[in-house]
XYZ file of C-alpha atoms in Angstrom:
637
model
C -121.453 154.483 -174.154
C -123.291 152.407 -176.692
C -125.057 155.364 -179.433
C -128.073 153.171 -179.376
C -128.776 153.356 -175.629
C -128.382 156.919 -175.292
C -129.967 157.855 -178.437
C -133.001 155.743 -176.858
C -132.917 158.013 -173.720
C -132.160 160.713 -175.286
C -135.332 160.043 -177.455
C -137.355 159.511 -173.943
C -136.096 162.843 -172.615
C -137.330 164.635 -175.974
C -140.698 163.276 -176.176
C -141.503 164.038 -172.198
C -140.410 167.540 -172.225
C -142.362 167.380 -175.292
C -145.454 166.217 -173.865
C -144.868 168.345 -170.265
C -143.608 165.603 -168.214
C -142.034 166.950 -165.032
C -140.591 164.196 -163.459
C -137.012 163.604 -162.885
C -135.873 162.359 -166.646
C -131.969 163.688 -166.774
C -130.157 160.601 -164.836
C -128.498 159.352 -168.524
C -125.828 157.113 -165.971
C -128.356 154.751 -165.886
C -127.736 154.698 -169.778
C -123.758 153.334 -169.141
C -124.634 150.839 -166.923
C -127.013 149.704 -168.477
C -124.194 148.566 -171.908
C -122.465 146.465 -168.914
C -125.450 144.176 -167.820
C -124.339 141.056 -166.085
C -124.893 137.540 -167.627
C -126.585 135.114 -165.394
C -124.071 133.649 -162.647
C -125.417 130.644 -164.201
C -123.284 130.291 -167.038
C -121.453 127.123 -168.021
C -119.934 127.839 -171.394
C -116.837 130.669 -171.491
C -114.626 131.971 -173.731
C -110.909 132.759 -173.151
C -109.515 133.496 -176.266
C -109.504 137.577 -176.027
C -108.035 137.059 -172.397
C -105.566 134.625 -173.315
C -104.554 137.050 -176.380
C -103.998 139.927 -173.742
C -102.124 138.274 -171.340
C -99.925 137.303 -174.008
C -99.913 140.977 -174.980
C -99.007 142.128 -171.253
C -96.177 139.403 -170.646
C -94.445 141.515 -173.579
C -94.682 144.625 -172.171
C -92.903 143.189 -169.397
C -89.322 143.572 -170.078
C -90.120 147.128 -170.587
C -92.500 148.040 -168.057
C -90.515 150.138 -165.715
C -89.758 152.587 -168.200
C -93.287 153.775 -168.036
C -95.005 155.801 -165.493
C -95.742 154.239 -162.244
C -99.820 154.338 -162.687
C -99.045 152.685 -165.668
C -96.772 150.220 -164.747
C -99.490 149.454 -161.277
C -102.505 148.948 -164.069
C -100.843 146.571 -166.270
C -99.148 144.397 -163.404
C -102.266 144.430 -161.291
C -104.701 143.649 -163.992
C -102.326 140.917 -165.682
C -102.072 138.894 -162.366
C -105.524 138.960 -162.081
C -105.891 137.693 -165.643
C -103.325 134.925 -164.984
C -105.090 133.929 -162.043
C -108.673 133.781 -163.906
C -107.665 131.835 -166.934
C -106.554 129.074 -165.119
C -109.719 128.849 -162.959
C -112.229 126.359 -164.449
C -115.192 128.538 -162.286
C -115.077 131.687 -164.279
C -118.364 133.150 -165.388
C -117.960 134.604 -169.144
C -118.925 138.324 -167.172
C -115.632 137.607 -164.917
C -113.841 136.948 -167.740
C -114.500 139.963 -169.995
C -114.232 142.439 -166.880
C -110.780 141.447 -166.084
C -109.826 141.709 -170.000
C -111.588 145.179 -170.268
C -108.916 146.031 -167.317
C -106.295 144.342 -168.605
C -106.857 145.563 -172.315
C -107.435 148.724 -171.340
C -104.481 149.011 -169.711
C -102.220 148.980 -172.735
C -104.020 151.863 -174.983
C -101.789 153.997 -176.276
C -102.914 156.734 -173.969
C -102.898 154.651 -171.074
C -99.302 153.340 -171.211
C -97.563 156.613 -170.923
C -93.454 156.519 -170.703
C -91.756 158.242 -167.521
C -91.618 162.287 -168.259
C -91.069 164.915 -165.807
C -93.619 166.880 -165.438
C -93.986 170.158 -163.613
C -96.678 173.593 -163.355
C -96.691 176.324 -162.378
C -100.731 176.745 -162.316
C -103.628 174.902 -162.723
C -104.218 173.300 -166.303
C -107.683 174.366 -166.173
C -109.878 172.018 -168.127
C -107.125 171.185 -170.026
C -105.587 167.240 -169.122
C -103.558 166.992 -165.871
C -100.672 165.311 -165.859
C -99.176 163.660 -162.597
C -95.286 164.269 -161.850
C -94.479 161.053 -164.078
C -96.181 162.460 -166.937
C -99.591 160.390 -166.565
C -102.555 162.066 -166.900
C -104.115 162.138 -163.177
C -107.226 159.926 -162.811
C -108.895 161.051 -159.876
C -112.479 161.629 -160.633
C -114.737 162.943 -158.340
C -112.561 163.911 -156.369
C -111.986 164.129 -152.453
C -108.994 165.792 -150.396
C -107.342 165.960 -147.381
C -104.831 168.757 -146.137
C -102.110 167.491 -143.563
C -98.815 168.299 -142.214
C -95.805 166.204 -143.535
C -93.042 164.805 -141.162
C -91.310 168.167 -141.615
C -93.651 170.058 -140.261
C -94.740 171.402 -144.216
C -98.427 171.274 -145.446
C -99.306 168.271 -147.861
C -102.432 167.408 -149.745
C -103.926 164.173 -150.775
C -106.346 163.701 -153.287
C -108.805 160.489 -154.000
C -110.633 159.659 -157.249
C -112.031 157.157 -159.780
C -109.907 156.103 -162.378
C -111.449 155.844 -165.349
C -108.552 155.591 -167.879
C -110.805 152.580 -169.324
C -113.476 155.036 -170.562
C -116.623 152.935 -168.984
C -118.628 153.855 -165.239
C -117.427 150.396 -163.957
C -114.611 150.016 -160.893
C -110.588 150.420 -162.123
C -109.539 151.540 -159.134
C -109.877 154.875 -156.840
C -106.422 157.002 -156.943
C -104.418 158.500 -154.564
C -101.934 161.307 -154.742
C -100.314 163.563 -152.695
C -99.031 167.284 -153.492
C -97.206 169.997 -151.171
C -98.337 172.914 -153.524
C -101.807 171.672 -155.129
C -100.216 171.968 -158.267
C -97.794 168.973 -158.861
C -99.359 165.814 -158.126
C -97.614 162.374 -157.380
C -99.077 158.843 -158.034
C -98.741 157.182 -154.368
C -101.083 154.199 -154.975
C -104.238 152.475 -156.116
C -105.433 152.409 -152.736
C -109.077 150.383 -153.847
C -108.153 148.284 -156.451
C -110.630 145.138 -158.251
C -109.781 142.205 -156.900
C -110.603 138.267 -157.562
C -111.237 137.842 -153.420
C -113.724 139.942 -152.878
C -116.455 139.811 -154.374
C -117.776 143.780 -153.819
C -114.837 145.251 -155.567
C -115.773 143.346 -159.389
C -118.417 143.622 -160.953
C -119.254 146.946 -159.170
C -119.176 150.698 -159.189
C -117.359 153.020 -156.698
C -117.587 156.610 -157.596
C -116.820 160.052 -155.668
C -114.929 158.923 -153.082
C -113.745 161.039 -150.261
C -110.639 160.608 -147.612
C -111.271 161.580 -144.088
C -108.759 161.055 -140.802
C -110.274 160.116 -137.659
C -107.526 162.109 -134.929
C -109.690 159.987 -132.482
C -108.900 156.443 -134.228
C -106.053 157.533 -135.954
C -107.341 156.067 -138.838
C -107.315 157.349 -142.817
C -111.502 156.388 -143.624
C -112.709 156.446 -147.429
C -115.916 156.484 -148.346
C -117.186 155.574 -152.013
C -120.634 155.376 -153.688
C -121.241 151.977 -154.091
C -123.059 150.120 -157.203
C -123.610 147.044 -159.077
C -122.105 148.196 -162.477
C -124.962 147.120 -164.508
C -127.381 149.718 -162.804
C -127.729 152.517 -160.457
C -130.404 150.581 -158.008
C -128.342 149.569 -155.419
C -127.749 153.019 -154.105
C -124.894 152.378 -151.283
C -122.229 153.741 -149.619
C -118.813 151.640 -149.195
C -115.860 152.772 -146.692
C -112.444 151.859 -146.380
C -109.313 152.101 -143.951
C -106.015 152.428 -143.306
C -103.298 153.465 -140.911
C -101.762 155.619 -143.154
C -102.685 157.845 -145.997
C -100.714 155.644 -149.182
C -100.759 152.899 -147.126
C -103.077 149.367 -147.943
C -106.974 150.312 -147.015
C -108.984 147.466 -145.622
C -112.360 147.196 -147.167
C -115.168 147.680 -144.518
C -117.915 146.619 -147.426
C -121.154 148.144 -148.778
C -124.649 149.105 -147.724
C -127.104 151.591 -147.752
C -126.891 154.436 -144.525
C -129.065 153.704 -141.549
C -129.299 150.236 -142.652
C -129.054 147.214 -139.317
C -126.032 145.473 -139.303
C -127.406 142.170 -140.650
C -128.538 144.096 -144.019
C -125.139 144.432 -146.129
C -123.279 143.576 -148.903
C -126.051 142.712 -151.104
C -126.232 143.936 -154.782
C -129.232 144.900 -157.145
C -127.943 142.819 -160.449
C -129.791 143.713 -163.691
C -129.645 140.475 -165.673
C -129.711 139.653 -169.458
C -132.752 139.721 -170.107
C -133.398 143.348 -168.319
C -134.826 141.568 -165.539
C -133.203 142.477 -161.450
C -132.602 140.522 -158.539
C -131.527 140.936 -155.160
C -128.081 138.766 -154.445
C -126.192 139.041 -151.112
C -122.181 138.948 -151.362
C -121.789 135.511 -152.699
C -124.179 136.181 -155.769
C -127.298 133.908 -154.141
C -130.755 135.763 -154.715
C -131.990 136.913 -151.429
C -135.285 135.615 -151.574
C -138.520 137.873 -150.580
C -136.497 140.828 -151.341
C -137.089 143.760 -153.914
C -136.102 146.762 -155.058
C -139.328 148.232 -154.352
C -139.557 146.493 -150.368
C -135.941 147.897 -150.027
C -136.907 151.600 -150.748
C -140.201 151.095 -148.182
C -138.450 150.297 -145.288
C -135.362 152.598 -144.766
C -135.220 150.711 -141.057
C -134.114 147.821 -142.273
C -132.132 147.895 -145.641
C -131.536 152.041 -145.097
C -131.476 154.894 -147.120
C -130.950 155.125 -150.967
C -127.290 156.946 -151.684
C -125.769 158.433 -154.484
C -124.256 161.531 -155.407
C -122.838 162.282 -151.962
C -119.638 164.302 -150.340
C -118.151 163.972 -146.791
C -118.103 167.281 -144.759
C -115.534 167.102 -141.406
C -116.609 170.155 -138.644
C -113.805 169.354 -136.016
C -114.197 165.887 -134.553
C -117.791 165.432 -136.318
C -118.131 164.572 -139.949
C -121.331 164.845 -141.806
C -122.729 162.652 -144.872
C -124.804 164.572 -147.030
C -125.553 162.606 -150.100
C -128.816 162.452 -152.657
C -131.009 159.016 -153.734
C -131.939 160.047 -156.255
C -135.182 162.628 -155.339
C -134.022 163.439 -152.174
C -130.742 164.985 -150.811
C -129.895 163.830 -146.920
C -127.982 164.592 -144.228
C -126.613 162.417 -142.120
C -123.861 162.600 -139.021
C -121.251 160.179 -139.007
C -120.447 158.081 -135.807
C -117.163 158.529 -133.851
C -114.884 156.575 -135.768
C -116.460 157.678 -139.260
C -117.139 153.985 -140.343
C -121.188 154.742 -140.452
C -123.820 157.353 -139.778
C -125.360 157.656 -136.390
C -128.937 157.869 -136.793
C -129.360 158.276 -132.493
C -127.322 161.399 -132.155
C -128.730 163.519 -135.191
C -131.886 162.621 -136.753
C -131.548 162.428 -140.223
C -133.704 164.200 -142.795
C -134.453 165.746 -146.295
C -132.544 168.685 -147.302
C -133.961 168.610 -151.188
C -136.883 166.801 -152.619
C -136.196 168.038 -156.379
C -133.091 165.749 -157.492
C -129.969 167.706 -156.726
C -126.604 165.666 -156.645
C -123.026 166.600 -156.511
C -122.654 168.208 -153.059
C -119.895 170.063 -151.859
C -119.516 171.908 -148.986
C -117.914 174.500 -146.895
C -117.601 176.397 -143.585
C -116.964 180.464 -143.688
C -117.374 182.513 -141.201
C -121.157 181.886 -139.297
C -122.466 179.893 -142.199
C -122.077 176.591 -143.695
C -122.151 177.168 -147.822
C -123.800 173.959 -149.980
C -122.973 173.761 -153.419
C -125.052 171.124 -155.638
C -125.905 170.472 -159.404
C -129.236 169.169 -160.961
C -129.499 166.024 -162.419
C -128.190 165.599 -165.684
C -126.212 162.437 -166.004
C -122.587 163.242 -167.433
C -124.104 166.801 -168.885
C -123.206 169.880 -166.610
C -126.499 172.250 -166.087
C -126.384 175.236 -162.842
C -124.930 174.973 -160.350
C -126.661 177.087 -157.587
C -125.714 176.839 -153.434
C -127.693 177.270 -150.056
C -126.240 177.865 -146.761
C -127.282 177.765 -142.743
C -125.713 178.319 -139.690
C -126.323 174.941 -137.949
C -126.107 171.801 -140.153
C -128.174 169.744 -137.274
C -131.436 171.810 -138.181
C -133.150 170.989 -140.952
C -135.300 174.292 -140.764
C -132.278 176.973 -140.735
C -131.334 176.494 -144.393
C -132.038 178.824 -147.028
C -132.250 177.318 -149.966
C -132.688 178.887 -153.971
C -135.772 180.481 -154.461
C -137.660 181.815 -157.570
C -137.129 185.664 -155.685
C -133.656 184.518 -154.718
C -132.236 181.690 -156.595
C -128.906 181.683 -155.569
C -127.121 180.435 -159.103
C -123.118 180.014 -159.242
C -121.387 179.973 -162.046
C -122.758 180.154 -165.622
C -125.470 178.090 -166.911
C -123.395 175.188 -167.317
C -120.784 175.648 -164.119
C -118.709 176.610 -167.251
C -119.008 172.751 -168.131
C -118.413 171.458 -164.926
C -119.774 169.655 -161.929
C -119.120 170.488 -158.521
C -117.090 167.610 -156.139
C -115.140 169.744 -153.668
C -114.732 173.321 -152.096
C -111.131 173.564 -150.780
C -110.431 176.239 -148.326
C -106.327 178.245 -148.818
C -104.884 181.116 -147.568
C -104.821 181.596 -143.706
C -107.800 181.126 -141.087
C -107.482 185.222 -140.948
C -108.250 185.554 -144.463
C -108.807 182.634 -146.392
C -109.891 182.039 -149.822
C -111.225 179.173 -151.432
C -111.150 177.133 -154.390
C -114.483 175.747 -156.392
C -113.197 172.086 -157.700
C -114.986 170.414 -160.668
C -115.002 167.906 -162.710
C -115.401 168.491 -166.531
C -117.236 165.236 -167.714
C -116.562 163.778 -171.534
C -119.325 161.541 -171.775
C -117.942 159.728 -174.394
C -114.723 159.095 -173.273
C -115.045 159.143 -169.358
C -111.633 158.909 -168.900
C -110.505 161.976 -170.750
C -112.901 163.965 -168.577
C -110.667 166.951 -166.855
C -110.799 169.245 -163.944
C -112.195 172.564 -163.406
C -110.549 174.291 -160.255
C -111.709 178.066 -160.184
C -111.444 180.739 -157.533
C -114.260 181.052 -155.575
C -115.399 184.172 -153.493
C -117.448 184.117 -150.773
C -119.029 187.616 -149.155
C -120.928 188.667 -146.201
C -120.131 185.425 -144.210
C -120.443 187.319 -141.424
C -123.776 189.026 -142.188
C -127.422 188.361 -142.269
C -127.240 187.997 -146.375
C -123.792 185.842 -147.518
C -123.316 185.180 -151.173
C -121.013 182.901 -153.558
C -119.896 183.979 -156.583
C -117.571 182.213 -159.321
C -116.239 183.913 -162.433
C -114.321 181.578 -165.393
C -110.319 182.857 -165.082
C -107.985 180.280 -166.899
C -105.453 182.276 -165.966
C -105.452 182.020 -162.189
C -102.492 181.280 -160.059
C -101.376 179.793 -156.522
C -98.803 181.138 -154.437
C -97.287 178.440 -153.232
C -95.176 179.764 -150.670
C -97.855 181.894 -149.360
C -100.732 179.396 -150.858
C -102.889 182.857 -151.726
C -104.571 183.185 -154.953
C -103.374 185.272 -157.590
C -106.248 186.122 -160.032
C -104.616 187.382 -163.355
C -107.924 188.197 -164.899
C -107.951 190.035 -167.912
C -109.964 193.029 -168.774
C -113.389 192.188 -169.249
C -113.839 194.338 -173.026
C -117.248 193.555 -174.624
C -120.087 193.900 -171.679
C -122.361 196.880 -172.559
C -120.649 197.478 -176.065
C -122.277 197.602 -179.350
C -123.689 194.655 -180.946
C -125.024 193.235 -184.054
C -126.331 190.082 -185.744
C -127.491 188.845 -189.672
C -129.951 187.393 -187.936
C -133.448 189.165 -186.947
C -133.696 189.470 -183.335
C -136.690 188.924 -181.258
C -139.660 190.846 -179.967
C -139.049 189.116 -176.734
C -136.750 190.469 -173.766
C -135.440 187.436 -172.733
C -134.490 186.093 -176.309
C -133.246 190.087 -177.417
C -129.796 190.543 -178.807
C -128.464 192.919 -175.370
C -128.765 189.389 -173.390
C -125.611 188.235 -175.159
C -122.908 190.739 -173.669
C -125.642 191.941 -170.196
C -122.655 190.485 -167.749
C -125.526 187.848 -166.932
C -125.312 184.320 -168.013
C -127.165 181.924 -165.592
C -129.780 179.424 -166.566
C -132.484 182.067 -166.613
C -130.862 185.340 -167.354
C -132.396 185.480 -170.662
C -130.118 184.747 -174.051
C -130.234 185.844 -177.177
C -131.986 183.500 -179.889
C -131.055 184.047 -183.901
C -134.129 184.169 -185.537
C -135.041 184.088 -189.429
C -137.496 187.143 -191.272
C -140.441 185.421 -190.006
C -139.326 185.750 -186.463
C -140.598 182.626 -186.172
C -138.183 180.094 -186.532
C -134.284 180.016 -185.889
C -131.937 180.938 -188.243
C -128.910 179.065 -188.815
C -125.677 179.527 -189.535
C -126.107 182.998 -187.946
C -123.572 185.408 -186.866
C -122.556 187.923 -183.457
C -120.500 190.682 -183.690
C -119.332 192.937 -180.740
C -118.198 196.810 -181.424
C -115.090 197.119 -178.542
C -115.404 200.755 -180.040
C -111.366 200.877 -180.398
C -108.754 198.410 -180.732
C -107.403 196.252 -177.813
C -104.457 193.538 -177.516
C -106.943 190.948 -176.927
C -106.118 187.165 -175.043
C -109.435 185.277 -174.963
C -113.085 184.987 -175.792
C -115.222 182.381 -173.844
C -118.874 181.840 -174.969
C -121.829 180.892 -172.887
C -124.402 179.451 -174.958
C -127.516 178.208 -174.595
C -128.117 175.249 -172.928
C -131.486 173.111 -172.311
C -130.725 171.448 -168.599
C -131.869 168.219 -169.018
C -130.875 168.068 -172.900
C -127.278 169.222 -173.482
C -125.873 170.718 -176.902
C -123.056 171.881 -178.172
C -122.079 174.027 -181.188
C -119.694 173.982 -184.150
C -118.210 177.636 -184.059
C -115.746 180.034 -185.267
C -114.187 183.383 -184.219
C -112.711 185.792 -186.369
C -111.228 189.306 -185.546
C -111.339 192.771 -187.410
C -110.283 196.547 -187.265
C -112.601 197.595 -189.859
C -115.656 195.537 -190.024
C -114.822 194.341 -193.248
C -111.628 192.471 -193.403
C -111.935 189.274 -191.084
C -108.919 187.119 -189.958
C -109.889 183.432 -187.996
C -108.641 183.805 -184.638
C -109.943 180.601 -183.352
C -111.731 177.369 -184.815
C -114.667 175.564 -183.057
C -115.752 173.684 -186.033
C -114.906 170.226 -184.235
C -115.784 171.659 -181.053
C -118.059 168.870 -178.328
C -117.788 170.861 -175.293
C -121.451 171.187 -173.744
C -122.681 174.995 -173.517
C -119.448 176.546 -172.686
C -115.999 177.906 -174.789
C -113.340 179.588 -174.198
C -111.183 180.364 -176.597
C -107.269 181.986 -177.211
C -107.137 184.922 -178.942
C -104.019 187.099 -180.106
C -103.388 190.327 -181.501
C -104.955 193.510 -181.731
C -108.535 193.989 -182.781
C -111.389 196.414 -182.511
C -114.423 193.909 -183.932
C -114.701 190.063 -182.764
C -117.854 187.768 -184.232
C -118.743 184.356 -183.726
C -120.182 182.536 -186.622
C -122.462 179.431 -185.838
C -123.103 176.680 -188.668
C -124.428 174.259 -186.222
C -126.169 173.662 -182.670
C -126.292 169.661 -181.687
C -127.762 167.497 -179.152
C -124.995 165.738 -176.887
C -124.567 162.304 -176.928
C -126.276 161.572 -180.398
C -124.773 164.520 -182.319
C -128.327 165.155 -184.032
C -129.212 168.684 -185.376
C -130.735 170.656 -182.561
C -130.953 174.468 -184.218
C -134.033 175.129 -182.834
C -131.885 175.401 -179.135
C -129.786 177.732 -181.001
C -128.585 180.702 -178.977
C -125.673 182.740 -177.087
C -126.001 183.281 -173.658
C -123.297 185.288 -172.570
C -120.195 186.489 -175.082
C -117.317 187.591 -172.800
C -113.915 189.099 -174.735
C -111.161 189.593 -172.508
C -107.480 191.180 -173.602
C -105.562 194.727 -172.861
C -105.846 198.102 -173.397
């Protein structure tokens, strides 16, 4: 993303909370599309000189191009033939040109063009990079999956994503890999590639897709959220098919649920000079048509869609996706191409702009996980449930006496795209699956896959729960989770500061190590001898009250929901109190709200020193946000 244009909404964000606006002000992915506005289809001069340089660039990567993984080796080839196909052509627009050479260019980063390694694990690399069995990191954002049985009769997983190895929100493709133990992925294809010959899959957006198989159509059905990449206005979904899993996926096109059939394939296109039109799928304006008319009759053009996730209940599937304000729920028709508006009337599960569903069936109740809006930035995550997903009055939702939070305040830096059910329908266990967004470099984002229980599914009061554990494991041959957790060592203990601590409960220095760290547990806030202001650099220590082989430390701190910071930190150990050694160095650290950090040795006194708290995004001073939430030291007696 362009500084400039987040810094700018940044700025907006800052001066509403400032002035008590309550409206929804967090979507920043308006903010990357906006850095990829289209020119006018109108224009008659191009340049060709940075393509022609690339293609030049490609053709000598040929010769070598099979020593490299196979994602690698599929980016380069696909983008270069679409490259040699466009410079030739004496119709493309100046926009056509520089999104094929951002593909194309892209492409042959260092990090992109990654040589053949094998590459194996034994657990999940927990928001750490994930590499594919070729050695490739896996690009499978937002991430769907489907569990099967193989032609031997043995489980197998696929998984679906957005590749976004180019670092930008615009289409490179949506991944697909298989896996028999969840933990060693293979590269099987780009199953929704750009393409020169149709014009919805250039120039666009498709983000968290998910894979779905029909038993009654025997078809593989993907379904994408579907955009114009220089905005977020056109608010679609876009499905796919195939015969087979890996195999080529015909592209059904784009349009907004509950539309009528005649109402598809058009695009919201913000133009140069910031202005939007309406264009139907060979880029003519659609005249009498608006963005505002659109949104006022749902009949006709449908329902705005986002954020959304697939949910399959036997031989019914269910959309439930948010536009923005409002979350929906749709069911799908028979052959999962569309929603069926006649057999379940749709309506409004949330009017207060949640996004990133995921959902999941245990025992009586269905369990809905969702995130606020906050662009890229993770905030809390929190989850309702009900025992019939037809009614819209049987859900209980977060309340102020019962708010229902998961996680930490931050999903421990991730957001929520999946909830994958393992073990055995007797006793099965399940598995919270995030994504861990870098805003500024979209395609080094990871994944955060965490245990995650459920209780009292069978009872009139069913709760989630997820706890951070690095250290988890999967047994594969009897796909049960192995936890590994480490003692939990500093809750309750003794604790001190150099800072003065305030007269308020929910800012006192016990909220740091309480065992509570959701959004509004209460945190503690450094302040100066005024108690007025916040004093920084400041300093925690926690008293273990002996000496313990310790293995990690992770830090909640505090984190403002619709404006995201991030600290520069260290942590240092001691057996005295006196004589400090630096057990781990956060000084470069960028990760929004949440840490977690090695540790080694044996220690009876671990502090955290703070120099700096900074706004995310345009790395500006914000001290006065300054606080720990939760400080969680984990090791062995």
């Amino acid at each position: 993303m362009k500084s400039k244009i987040l810094f700018s909404a940044l700025l907006s964000v800052s001066f509403g909370l400032a002035m008590g606006l309550t409206g929804n002000i967090s979507h920043f992915k308006v903010a990357f599309a906006q850095e990829q506005s289209s020119d006018s289809q109108s224009t008659t001069t191009t340049s060709k000189q940075n393509l022609e340089q690339d293609i030049r660039r490609a053709e000598k990567l040929q010769p070598r191009i099979k020593s490299y993984a196979q994602l690698s080796q599929n980016r380069v080839n696909r983008s270069l033939k679409m490259a040699k196909s466009l410079v030739n052509s004496d119709s493309a627009t100046q926009t056509q040109l520089d999104t094929v050479d951002l593909l194309l260019s892209s492409s042959m980063e260092n990090q992109n063009l990654v040589k053949k390694t094998k590459t194996h694990y034994s657990a999940v690399p927990v928001g750490k990079t994930w590499r594919d069995t070729q050695g490739a990191p896996i690009q499978a954002h937002g991430g769907g999956f489907l569990k099967q049985t193989d032609k031997h009769g043995n489980p197998i997983y696929y998984w679906v994503g957005e590749d976004k190895n180019h670092n930008k929100s615009s289409f490179n493709g949506i991944n697909l890999y298989s896996s028999h133990d969840l933990l060693n992925w293979t590269y099987r294809e780009t199953v929704i590639a750009p393409s020169l010959t149709n014009t919805s899959l250039l120039g666009n957006k498709i983000e968290r897709p998910k894979l779905l198989y029909n038993k009654k159509t025997h078809k593989y059905v993907i379904w994408g959220h579907w955009e114009d990449q220089s905005n977020y206005s056109s608010s679609q979904i876009c499905v796919a098919t195939s015969n087979s899993a890996t195999g080529k996926y015909t592209f059904e096109g784009h349009w907004r649920p509950g539309s009528d059939a005649t109402h598809r394939n058009w695009r919201i296109r913000t133009l140069a000079d910031g202005t939007r039109q309406v264009e139907d799928s060979n880029g003519s304006i659609i005249n009498g048509a608006t963005p505002d008319e659109m949104n006022n009759n749902p009949s006709i053009w449908g329902y705005s869609s986002r954020d959304f996730t697939l949910y399959q209940d036997g031989n019914d599937a269910y959309l439930i996706t948010s536009g923005g304000k409002n979350m929906m729920i749709f069911k799908l028709n028979d052959d999962f191409t569309d929603v069926d508006t006649n057999s379940m009337k749709p309506y409004t599960l949330f009017d207060n702009y949640r996004e990133a569903p995921a959902m999941i069936h245990s025992g009586k109740y269905y369990f809905l996980i969702t995130s606020s809006q906050t662009g890229w930035y993770p905030n809390q995550a929190s989850y309702s449930y009900t025992t019939n997903i037809a009614d819209p009055n049987s859900w209980t939702k977060p309340s102020s006496s019962s708010p229902q939070l998961l996680g930490n305040n931050t999903a421990f830096y991730s957001q929520s795209t999946n909830i994958m059910q393992v073990g055995n329908k007797k006793t099965p266990e399940y598995l919270y699956l995030g994504d861990r967004w870098d805003a500024n470099a979209l395609g080094s984002s990871t994944y955060v896959w965490l245990p995650l229980s459920i209780s009292n599914q069978n009872s009139g009061n069913p709760s989630m729960n997820l706890q951070y554990n690095p250290n988890w494991k999967l047994n594969t041959s009897t796909n049960k989770i192995t936890n590994n957790q480490d003692l939990l060592l500093s809750q309750g203990k003794p604790a001190s500061t150099d800072a003065t601590q305030s007269s308020d409960s929910s800012l006192a220095l016990n909220n740091a190590n309480d065992g509570k760290y959701t959004q509004d547990s209460g945190y503690f806030k450094p302040l100066t001898g005024n108690g007025q202001t916040v004093k920084m650099p400041f300093s925690y220590t926690v008293d273990l009250q002996r000496a313990y082989n310790l293995s990690r430390v992770d830090i909640s701190f505090n984190n403002g929901g619709n404006t995201s910071y991030y600290p520069a930190y260290k942590v240092y150990t001691s057996n005295d109190n006196k004589t400090w050694k630096l057990a781990a160095d956060g000084s470069n650290n960028q990760n929004v709200g949440f840490t977690s950090d090695k540790l080694s040795g044996k220690a009876r006194y671990v502090k955290v020193t703070v120099s700096q708290f900074n706004t995310y995004g345009t790395n500006t001073p914000a001290n006065a946000a300054a606080g720990i939430d939760e400080f969680q030291v984990y090791g062995q007696k």
